[in-house]
Each structure stands twice: as structure tokens, then as C-alpha cells.
């Protein structure tokens, strides 16, 4: 079946540091790929998405590129802020939405 | 502009009690989902529905039942609650996977504790 693997957290960074959260997937066909973010006490919110190979999703300074050849969708941000502290979930949509385990990010001032 | 609404937000049950979680969406989405979120395990799909009157099992369906009598509502039932069902439950909805505008919209979650 379809599955998503993402790097284990927690990740702790200083403000303005560069962020990478790795995500790889296993799927039949050509799923759509997503990053969702969950702030404390809230539900998941869509951060960005890509629907086909080589598409780049971007939002709020975050980016991720759909790499079919490496089955990856790594999340990056050039300069993180304290307000980016949250849990980040990589997900794919094939037959259903399938989520990775989440990566907790803490950004220190 | 409600989106996906879950009730209740918090609940404490005794082992063996039953309850129903309600999910309502106002976006006319065909697909609806119930997930549970446990520490270190991400979101696991319990049941889902691809349209009114249809339901299907997800990854962890045991101990739960669902119904989709109306398109906008998706109910999750626990017939006899167990401590292992202590979790945060999320409902989500989405249009079918066609086109580039597909995404899942989530409710705020229900925190359930079974003692």
C-alpha cells in the first residue's frame, strides 16, 4: 500500500536558520503530495502541495519539489522564525490521504 | 465560513461506555475521513466515505463504526470504549482527486480520554 516516511524529530533550530525536513513516499501511480502544518491545539492546515512530477509547491517561504525519480518531497525554508514552531506532516493522496508520522519543529529566538 | 466542524471538542468516557463523534462539513465535499492521532504515529485512517450512504474501512477500523446518512455529516461511533481508544480524533473532507485543487480540510479535533 501507499506510505509516507519523514525524518524523525524533534528538530530544534535557531531563528533564521535553514530548514530541511525530508519526506519520501511509496505509491502506485502518480499521487498528489502535500505538506500540512499543525500548530498546538489545532487541526491540520495545508501548507503547500504539488500535483505532478517536477511541480514546486510554495507558501509562506516554504518550498517543496515533487521528485518522481527519487520519490521525495522535501520541505525547505531559507530562514525560519519562532512562529514556524509546529508539527509538519508530509502526505500523499492516491486512493486516500496517507500521512507521515510528523516532525516537530522548535525554533528558538 | 465554518469548513469542517467536530463535536464535541473534549470527552472523558469510562471503559465500556459508548459515544458518537459528529463531523459536519459545509463545502459539499464528496469524501470524508476519520483519523486518530497518537504520539509518534502521525494520523491513522479509521474509516472513510466516498459519498452519501457509503463507508469503507481504513487502516485501524476495529472498535469503531461510521455512518454517512447525509452528505454533509460523517459520524464515528464507539460502541464499547477501551483505554486504547484514548486519542485525538480528526475529521477531514475533500473533493474527489481530480484536478489540481484537491486538498483535505480538517476539523479542530476531539480529544477523547477513556478511563
Coordinates of N, CA and C in Angstrom, one line a residue:
Chain A
X1 N 0.8 -1.2 0.0 CA 0.0 0.0 0.0 C 0.8 1.2 0.0
X2 N 0.2 2.4 -0.1 CA 0.9 3.7 -0.1 C 1.4 4.0 1.3
X3 N 2.5 4.6 1.3 CA 3.1 5.0 2.6 C 4.0 6.3 2.5
X4 N 4.2 6.9 3.6 CA 5.0 8.1 3.6 C 5.9 8.0 4.8
X5 N 7.2 8.3 4.5 CA 8.2 8.3 5.6 C 8.8 9.7 5.7
X6 N 8.9 10.2 6.9 CA 9.6 11.5 7.0 C 10.5 11.5 8.2
X7 N 11.5 12.4 8.2 CA 12.5 12.4 9.2 C 12.0 12.5 10.6
X8 N 12.6 11.8 11.5 CA 12.2 11.8 12.9 C 12.5 13.1 13.5
X9 N 11.7 13.6 14.4 CA 12.1 14.8 15.1 C 12.4 14.5 16.5
X10 N 12.4 15.4 17.4 CA 12.1 16.8 17.1 C 13.4 17.5 16.5
X11 N 13.1 18.5 15.7 CA 14.1 19.4 15.1 C 14.1 20.7 15.9
X12 N 15.3 21.1 16.4 CA 15.4 22.4 17.1 C 16.4 23.2 16.3
X13 N 16.0 24.5 15.9 CA 16.8 25.4 15.2 C 16.8 26.8 15.8
X14 N 17.8 27.5 15.5 CA 17.8 28.9 15.9 C 17.1 29.8 14.9
X15 N 16.5 30.9 15.3 CA 15.8 31.7 14.3 C 16.8 32.1 13.2
X16 N 16.3 32.2 12.0 CA 17.0 32.5 10.8 C 17.8 31.3 10.2
X17 N 17.8 30.2 10.8 CA 18.5 29.0 10.3 C 17.7 28.5 9.1
X18 N 18.5 27.6 8.3 CA 17.9 26.9 7.2 C 17.2 25.6 7.6
X19 N 16.0 25.4 7.1 CA 15.3 24.2 7.5 C 15.1 23.2 6.3
X20 N 15.4 22.0 6.6 CA 15.0 20.9 5.6 C 14.4 19.8 6.4
X21 N 13.2 19.3 6.0 CA 12.6 18.2 6.6 C 12.4 17.2 5.4
X22 N 13.0 16.0 5.5 CA 13.0 15.0 4.4 C 11.7 14.3 4.4
X23 N 11.2 14.0 3.2 CA 10.0 13.2 3.1 C 10.1 12.3 1.8
X24 N 9.9 11.0 2.0 CA 9.9 10.1 0.8 C 8.6 9.3 0.9
X25 N 8.2 8.8 -0.3 CA 6.9 8.1 -0.3 C 7.0 6.8 -1.2
X26 N 6.1 6.0 -0.9 CA 5.9 4.8 -1.7 C 4.4 4.8 -2.2
X27 N 4.2 4.7 -3.5 CA 2.8 4.7 -4.0 C 2.8 4.1 -5.4
X28 N 1.6 3.6 -5.7 CA 1.3 3.2 -7.1 C 0.7 4.4 -7.8
X29 N 1.0 4.5 -9.1 CA 0.5 5.6 -9.8 C 1.2 6.9 -9.5
X30 N 0.4 8.0 -9.6 CA 1.0 9.3 -9.5 C 0.2 10.1 -8.5
X31 N 0.6 10.0 -7.2 CA -0.2 10.7 -6.2 C 0.1 12.2 -6.2
X32 N -0.8 12.9 -5.6 CA -0.5 14.3 -5.3 C 0.2 14.3 -3.9
X33 N 1.0 15.3 -3.7 CA 1.8 15.4 -2.5 C 1.6 16.7 -1.7
X34 N 1.6 16.6 -0.4 CA 1.2 17.7 0.4 C 2.2 17.8 1.6
X35 N 2.3 19.1 2.1 CA 2.8 19.3 3.4 C 1.7 20.0 4.2
X36 N 1.3 19.5 5.4 CA 0.4 20.1 6.3 C 1.2 20.5 7.6
X37 N 0.6 21.5 8.2 CA 1.2 22.0 9.5 C 0.2 22.0 10.5
X38 N 0.6 21.6 11.7 CA -0.3 21.6 12.9 C 0.3 22.5 14.0
X39 N -0.4 23.5 14.4 CA 0.0 24.4 15.5 C -0.6 23.8 16.8
X40 N 0.0 24.1 17.9 CA -0.5 23.5 19.2 C -2.0 23.7 19.4
X41 N -2.7 22.6 19.7 CA -4.1 22.6 20.0 C -5.0 22.8 18.8
X42 N -4.5 22.7 17.6 CA -5.3 23.0 16.4 C -5.3 21.8 15.5
X43 N -6.2 21.8 14.5 CA -6.2 20.8 13.4 C -5.1 21.1 12.4
X44 N -5.0 20.2 11.4 CA -4.0 20.4 10.3 C -4.4 21.4 9.3
X45 N -3.5 22.2 8.8 CA -3.7 23.2 7.8 C -2.8 22.9 6.6
X46 N -3.3 23.0 5.4 CA -2.5 22.8 4.3 C -1.4 23.9 4.2
X47 N -0.2 23.5 4.0 CA 0.9 24.4 3.9 C 1.3 24.6 2.4
X48 N 1.4 23.5 1.7 CA 1.7 23.6 0.2 C 1.4 22.2 -0.4
X49 N 1.3 22.2 -1.7 CA 1.1 20.9 -2.4 C 1.7 21.0 -3.8
X50 N 1.8 19.8 -4.4 CA 2.2 19.6 -5.8 C 1.5 18.4 -6.3
X51 N 1.0 18.5 -7.5 CA 0.1 17.5 -8.1 C 0.8 16.7 -9.2
X52 N 2.0 17.1 -9.7 CA 2.6 16.2 -10.7 C 4.1 16.4 -10.6
X53 N 4.9 15.5 -11.2 CA 6.3 15.5 -11.1 C 6.9 16.8 -11.6
X54 N 7.9 17.3 -10.8 CA 8.7 18.5 -11.0 C 7.9 19.8 -10.6
X55 N 6.7 19.6 -10.2 CA 6.0 20.8 -9.6 C 6.6 21.2 -8.4
X56 N 6.7 22.5 -8.1 CA 7.2 23.1 -6.9 C 6.0 23.7 -6.2
X57 N 5.7 23.3 -4.9 CA 4.7 24.0 -4.1 C 5.5 25.0 -3.2
X58 N 4.8 26.1 -3.0 CA 5.4 27.1 -2.1 C 4.4 27.9 -1.4
X59 N 4.7 28.4 -0.2 CA 3.8 29.1 0.7 C 4.6 29.6 1.9
X60 N 4.4 30.9 2.2 CA 5.0 31.5 3.5 C 6.5 31.2 3.6
X61 N 7.2 31.2 2.5 CA 8.6 31.0 2.5 C 9.0 29.5 2.4
X62 N 8.1 28.6 2.6 CA 8.4 27.2 2.5 C 8.3 26.7 1.0
X63 N 9.1 25.7 0.7 CA 9.1 25.2 -0.7 C 9.3 23.7 -0.6
X64 N 8.7 23.0 -1.6 CA 9.0 21.6 -1.8 C 8.8 21.2 -3.2
X65 N 9.6 20.3 -3.8 CA 9.5 20.0 -5.2 C 9.2 18.5 -5.3
X66 N 8.3 18.1 -6.1 CA 7.8 16.8 -6.4 C 8.9 16.1 -7.2
X67 N 9.7 15.2 -6.6 CA 10.7 14.5 -7.4 C 10.3 13.0 -7.6
X68 N 9.9 12.7 -8.7 CA 9.4 11.4 -9.0 C 10.5 10.4 -9.0
X69 N 11.7 10.8 -9.6 CA 12.8 9.9 -9.7 C 13.3 9.4 -8.4
X70 N 13.2 10.2 -7.3 CA 13.7 9.9 -6.0 C 12.5 9.6 -5.0
X71 N 11.3 9.7 -5.6 CA 10.1 9.6 -4.7 C 10.2 10.4 -3.5
X72 N 10.5 11.7 -3.6 CA 10.7 12.6 -2.5 C 9.9 13.9 -2.6
X73 N 9.7 14.5 -1.5 CA 9.0 15.8 -1.4 C 9.5 16.6 -0.2
X74 N 10.8 16.9 -0.2 CA 11.4 17.5 1.0 C 11.0 19.0 1.2
X75 N 10.7 19.3 2.4 CA 10.3 20.7 2.8 C 11.5 21.5 3.1
X76 N 11.6 22.7 2.6 CA 12.7 23.6 2.9 C 12.2 25.0 3.2
X77 N 13.0 25.7 4.0 CA 12.7 27.2 4.2 C 14.1 27.8 4.5
X78 N 14.3 28.9 3.9 CA 15.7 29.5 4.0 C 16.0 30.2 5.3
X79 N 14.9 30.7 6.0 CA 15.2 31.4 7.3 C 13.9 31.2 8.1
X80 N 14.0 30.3 9.1 CA 12.9 30.0 10.0 C 12.7 31.1 11.0
X81 N 11.4 31.2 11.5 CA 11.0 32.2 12.5 C 10.5 31.4 13.7
X82 N 10.4 32.0 14.8 CA 9.9 31.4 16.0 C 8.4 30.9 15.8
X83 N 7.7 31.7 15.0 CA 6.3 31.4 14.7 C 6.1 30.2 13.8
X84 N 7.2 29.7 13.2 CA 7.2 28.4 12.5 C 7.2 27.2 13.3
X85 N 7.3 27.3 14.6 CA 7.3 26.2 15.5 C 6.0 25.5 15.4
X86 N 6.0 24.2 15.1 CA 4.8 23.4 14.8 C 5.2 22.0 14.5
X87 N 4.2 21.2 14.2 CA 4.4 19.8 13.7 C 4.1 19.8 12.2
X88 N 5.0 19.3 11.4 CA 4.8 19.3 10.0 C 4.6 17.8 9.5
X89 N 3.6 17.7 8.7 CA 3.2 16.3 8.2 C 3.3 16.3 6.6
X90 N 4.0 15.3 6.2 CA 4.1 15.1 4.7 C 2.9 14.1 4.4
X91 N 2.3 14.3 3.3 CA 1.1 13.4 3.0 C 1.0 13.2 1.5
X92 N 0.4 12.1 1.1 CA 0.1 11.9 -0.3 C -1.4 11.5 -0.5
X93 N -1.9 11.8 -1.6 CA -3.3 11.5 -2.0 C -3.3 10.6 -3.2
X94 N -3.5 9.3 -3.0 CA -3.7 8.4 -4.1 C -5.1 8.0 -4.0
X95 N -5.4 6.8 -3.4 CA -6.8 6.4 -3.2 C -7.4 7.1 -2.0
X96 N -6.5 7.4 -1.0 CA -6.8 8.1 0.2 C -5.7 9.0 0.6
X97 N -6.0 9.9 1.5 CA -4.9 10.6 2.1 C -4.1 9.7 3.1
X98 N -2.8 9.7 2.9 CA -1.9 8.9 3.8 C -0.9 9.9 4.3
X99 N -0.7 9.9 5.6 CA 0.2 10.9 6.3 C 1.4 10.2 6.9
X100 N 2.5 11.0 6.9 CA 3.7 10.6 7.6 C 3.5 10.8 9.1
X101 N 4.5 10.4 9.9 CA 4.3 10.5 11.4 C 4.4 11.9 11.9
X102 N 4.9 12.8 11.2 CA 5.0 14.2 11.6 C 6.4 14.5 12.2
X103 N 6.8 15.7 12.0 CA 8.1 16.2 12.5 C 7.9 17.4 13.3
X104 N 8.2 17.4 14.6 CA 8.1 18.6 15.4 C 9.2 19.5 15.3
X105 N 8.9 20.8 14.9 CA 10.0 21.8 14.8 C 9.8 22.8 15.9
X106 N 11.0 23.1 16.6 CA 11.0 24.1 17.5 C 12.1 25.1 17.1
X107 N 11.7 26.4 17.0 CA 12.6 27.5 16.6 C 12.8 28.4 17.8
X108 N 14.1 28.5 18.2 CA 14.4 29.3 19.4 C 14.9 30.7 18.9
X109 N 14.5 31.7 19.8 CA 14.9 33.1 19.4 C 16.4 33.3 19.6
Chain B
X1 N -18.5 30.5 7.0 CA -17.2 30.1 6.6 C -16.7 29.0 7.6
X2 N -17.6 28.0 7.9 CA -17.3 27.1 9.0 C -16.3 26.0 8.6
X3 N -16.4 25.5 7.4 CA -15.5 24.4 6.9 C -15.9 23.1 7.5
X4 N -15.0 22.5 8.3 CA -15.3 21.2 9.0 C -15.4 21.4 10.5
X5 N -16.5 21.0 11.0 CA -16.8 21.2 12.4 C -17.0 19.9 13.1
X6 N -16.3 19.7 14.2 CA -16.4 18.5 15.0 C -17.0 18.8 16.4
X7 N -17.8 17.9 16.8 CA -18.4 18.0 18.2 C -18.4 16.6 18.8
X8 N -18.1 16.5 20.1 CA -17.6 17.5 21.0 C -16.1 17.8 20.8
X9 N -15.6 18.7 21.5 CA -14.1 19.0 21.4 C -13.4 18.2 22.5
X10 N -14.0 17.9 23.5 CA -13.4 17.1 24.6 C -14.4 16.1 25.2
X11 N -13.9 14.9 25.6 CA -14.8 14.0 26.2 C -14.0 13.0 27.0
X12 N -14.6 12.7 28.2 CA -14.0 11.6 29.0 C -15.0 10.5 29.2
X13 N -14.6 9.3 28.8 CA -15.5 8.1 28.9 C -15.0 7.1 29.9
X14 N -15.9 6.4 30.4 CA -15.5 5.2 31.2 C -15.4 4.0 30.3
X15 N -14.5 3.1 30.6 CA -14.4 1.8 29.8 C -15.8 1.2 29.7
X16 N -16.1 0.8 28.4 CA -17.4 0.2 28.2 C -18.5 1.1 27.7
X17 N -18.4 2.4 28.0 CA -19.4 3.3 27.5 C -19.3 3.5 26.0
X18 N -20.4 4.0 25.5 CA -20.5 4.3 24.1 C -20.6 5.8 23.8
X19 N -20.2 6.2 22.6 CA -20.4 7.6 22.3 C -20.3 7.8 20.8
X20 N -20.8 8.9 20.3 CA -20.7 9.2 18.9 C -20.1 10.6 18.7
X21 N -19.1 10.6 17.8 CA -18.5 11.9 17.4 C -19.1 12.3 16.1
X22 N -19.5 13.6 16.0 CA -20.1 14.2 14.9 C -19.2 15.0 14.1
X23 N -19.1 14.9 12.8 CA -18.4 15.7 11.9 C -19.3 16.3 10.8
X24 N -19.3 17.6 10.6 CA -20.1 18.3 9.7 C -19.3 19.2 8.8
X25 N -19.5 19.1 7.5 CA -18.8 20.0 6.5 C -19.8 20.7 5.6
X26 N -19.5 22.0 5.3 CA -20.4 22.8 4.5 C -19.8 23.1 3.2
X27 N -18.9 22.3 2.7 CA -18.2 22.6 1.4 C -18.7 21.7 0.3
X28 N -19.7 20.9 0.6 CA -20.3 20.0 -0.4 C -19.3 19.0 -0.9
X29 N -18.4 18.5 0.0 CA -17.3 17.6 -0.4 C -17.9 16.2 -0.5
X30 N -17.5 15.4 -1.5 CA -17.9 14.0 -1.6 C -17.2 13.1 -0.5
X31 N -15.9 13.3 -0.3 CA -15.2 12.4 0.5 C -15.0 13.0 2.0
X32 N -15.2 12.0 2.9 CA -15.0 12.4 4.3 C -14.2 11.3 5.0
X33 N -13.4 11.7 6.0 CA -12.5 10.8 6.7 C -12.5 10.9 8.2
X34 N -12.2 9.9 8.9 CA -11.9 9.9 10.3 C -10.5 9.4 10.5
X35 N -9.7 10.2 11.3 CA -8.4 9.8 11.6 C -8.2 9.8 13.2
X36 N -7.3 9.1 13.7 CA -6.8 9.2 15.0 C -5.4 9.6 15.0
X37 N -5.0 10.5 16.0 CA -3.6 10.9 16.1 C -3.1 10.5 17.4
X38 N -2.0 9.8 17.4 CA -1.4 9.3 18.6 C 0.1 9.7 18.6
X39 N 0.7 10.0 19.7 CA 2.1 10.5 19.8 C 3.0 9.6 19.0
X40 N 3.8 10.2 18.1 CA 4.8 9.4 17.3 C 4.3 8.6 16.2
X41 N 2.9 8.6 16.0 CA 2.4 7.7 15.0 C 1.6 8.5 13.9
X42 N 1.7 9.8 13.9 CA 1.0 10.5 12.9 C -0.5 10.3 12.9
X43 N -1.1 10.5 11.7 CA -2.5 10.3 11.6 C -2.8 8.9 11.0
X44 N -3.7 8.1 11.6 CA -4.0 6.8 11.0 C -5.5 6.8 10.7
X45 N -5.8 6.4 9.5 CA -7.1 6.4 8.9 C -8.0 5.3 9.6
X46 N -9.1 5.7 10.1 CA -10.0 4.8 10.8 C -11.1 4.2 9.8
X47 N -11.9 5.1 9.2 CA -12.8 4.8 8.2 C -12.9 6.1 7.3
X48 N -13.5 5.8 6.1 CA -13.7 6.9 5.2 C -15.0 6.7 4.4
X49 N -15.4 7.7 3.7 CA -16.6 7.6 2.9 C -16.4 8.4 1.6
X50 N -16.8 7.8 0.5 CA -16.6 8.5 -0.8 C -17.9 9.1 -1.3
X51 N -18.9 9.0 -0.5 CA -20.2 9.6 -0.9 C -21.3 9.2 0.1
X52 N -22.4 9.9 0.0 CA -23.5 9.7 0.9 C -23.9 8.2 0.8
X53 N -24.1 7.6 2.0 CA -24.6 6.2 2.0 C -23.5 5.2 1.9
X54 N -22.2 5.6 1.7 CA -21.1 4.7 1.5 C -20.1 4.9 2.6
X55 N -19.5 3.8 3.1 CA -18.4 3.8 4.0 C -17.4 2.7 3.7
X56 N -16.2 2.9 4.2 CA -15.1 1.9 3.9 C -14.1 1.9 5.1
X57 N -13.5 0.8 5.3 CA -12.5 0.7 6.4 C -11.2 1.3 6.0
X58 N -10.5 1.9 7.0 CA -9.2 2.4 6.8 C -8.2 1.5 7.4
X59 N -7.1 2.1 7.9 CA -6.0 1.3 8.5 C -6.3 0.7 9.8
X60 N -7.1 1.4 10.7 CA -7.3 0.9 12.1 C -8.8 1.0 12.4
X61 N -9.7 0.2 11.7 CA -11.1 0.3 11.9 C -11.7 -0.4 13.1
X62 N -11.0 -1.3 13.7 CA -11.5 -2.2 14.8 C -12.0 -1.3 16.0
X63 N -13.2 -1.6 16.5 CA -13.7 -0.9 17.6 C -14.5 0.3 17.3
X64 N -14.6 0.6 16.0 CA -15.3 1.8 15.5 C -16.3 1.5 14.5
X65 N -17.4 2.3 14.4 CA -18.3 2.2 13.3 C -18.6 3.6 12.8
X66 N -19.1 3.7 11.6 CA -19.3 5.0 11.0 C -20.6 5.0 10.2
X67 N -21.2 6.2 10.0 CA -22.4 6.3 9.1 C -22.3 7.6 8.4
X68 N -22.8 7.6 7.1 CA -22.9 8.8 6.3 C -24.3 8.8 5.7
X69 N -25.2 9.2 6.5 CA -26.6 9.2 6.0 C -26.9 10.5 5.2
X70 N -26.2 11.5 5.6 CA -26.3 12.8 4.8 C -24.9 13.2 4.3
X71 N -24.9 13.8 3.1 CA -23.6 14.1 2.5 C -22.7 15.0 3.4
X72 N -23.3 15.9 4.2 CA -22.5 16.8 5.0 C -22.1 16.3 6.3
X73 N -22.6 15.1 6.7 CA -22.3 14.6 8.0 C -21.6 13.2 8.0
X74 N -20.7 13.0 8.9 CA -20.0 11.7 9.0 C -19.8 11.4 10.5
X75 N -20.5 10.4 10.9 CA -20.5 10.1 12.4 C -19.5 8.9 12.7
X76 N -18.8 9.1 13.7 CA -17.9 8.0 14.2 C -18.4 7.5 15.6
X77 N -18.7 6.2 15.6 CA -19.2 5.6 16.9 C -18.3 4.7 17.6
X78 N -18.3 4.8 18.9 CA -17.5 3.8 19.7 C -18.6 3.0 20.5
X79 N -18.8 1.8 20.2 CA -19.8 1.0 20.9 C -19.5 0.7 22.4
X80 N -18.2 0.3 22.6 CA -17.8 -0.1 23.9 C -16.3 0.4 24.1
X81 N -16.2 1.6 24.6 CA -14.9 2.3 24.6 C -13.9 1.5 25.5
X82 N -12.6 1.6 25.0 CA -11.5 0.9 25.7 C -10.4 2.0 25.9
X83 N -9.5 1.8 26.9 CA -8.5 2.8 27.1 C -7.6 3.0 25.9
X84 N -7.4 1.9 25.1 CA -6.6 2.0 23.8 C -7.2 3.0 22.8
X85 N -8.4 3.4 23.0 CA -9.0 4.4 22.1 C -8.9 5.8 22.6
X86 N -8.1 6.0 23.7 CA -7.7 7.4 24.1 C -6.8 7.9 23.0
X87 N -7.3 9.1 22.5 CA -6.6 9.6 21.3 C -7.2 11.0 21.0
X88 N -6.6 11.7 20.0 CA -7.2 12.8 19.4 C -7.8 12.4 18.0
X89 N -9.0 12.7 17.8 CA -9.7 12.3 16.6 C -9.9 13.5 15.7
X90 N -9.5 13.3 14.4 CA -9.7 14.4 13.4 C -10.6 13.9 12.3
X91 N -11.5 14.7 11.9 CA -12.3 14.5 10.8 C -11.8 15.4 9.6
X92 N -11.9 14.9 8.4 CA -11.5 15.7 7.3 C -12.4 15.5 6.1
X93 N -12.4 16.4 5.2 CA -13.2 16.2 4.0 C -12.4 16.7 2.8
X94 N -12.8 16.2 1.6 CA -12.1 16.6 0.4 C -13.0 16.3 -0.8
X95 N -12.7 17.1 -1.9 CA -13.4 16.7 -3.1 C -12.7 15.5 -3.7
X96 N -13.2 14.8 -4.7 CA -12.5 13.7 -5.3 C -11.2 14.1 -5.9
X97 N -10.3 13.2 -6.1 CA -8.9 13.6 -6.6 C -9.0 13.7 -8.1
X98 N -9.5 14.9 -8.5 CA -9.4 15.3 -9.9 C -9.1 16.7 -10.0
X99 N -8.2 17.1 -10.8 CA -7.8 18.5 -10.9 C -6.8 18.8 -9.9
X100 N -6.3 20.1 -9.9 CA -5.2 20.5 -9.1 C -5.7 21.1 -7.8
X101 N -7.0 21.2 -7.5 CA -7.4 21.9 -6.4 C -7.8 21.0 -5.2
X102 N -7.4 19.8 -5.3 CA -7.8 18.8 -4.2 C -6.9 19.0 -3.0
X103 N -7.5 19.1 -1.9 CA -6.8 19.1 -0.6 C -7.8 18.6 0.4
X104 N -7.3 18.2 1.5 CA -8.1 17.7 2.7 C -8.2 18.9 3.6
X105 N -9.5 19.1 4.1 CA -9.7 20.2 5.1 C -10.1 19.5 6.4
X106 N -9.5 19.9 7.5 CA -9.6 19.3 8.8 C -10.4 20.1 9.8
X107 N -11.0 19.3 10.6 CA -11.7 19.9 11.8 C -10.6 20.2 12.9
X108 N -11.1 20.7 14.0 CA -10.2 21.1 15.1 C -9.8 19.9 16.0
X109 N -10.5 18.8 15.8 CA -10.1 17.7 16.6 C -11.0 17.5 17.8
X110 N -11.1 16.2 18.3 CA -11.8 15.8 19.5 C -10.8 15.1 20.4
X111 N -10.6 15.6 21.6 CA -9.7 14.8 22.5 C -10.5 13.9 23.4
X112 N -10.3 12.6 23.2 CA -11.1 11.6 23.9 C -10.2 10.9 24.9
X113 N -10.6 10.8 26.1 CA -9.9 10.0 27.1 C -10.8 8.9 27.6
X114 N -10.4 7.7 27.6 CA -11.1 6.6 28.2 C -10.4 6.1 29.4
X115 N -11.2 6.1 30.5 CA -10.6 5.7 31.8 C -11.1 4.4 32.3

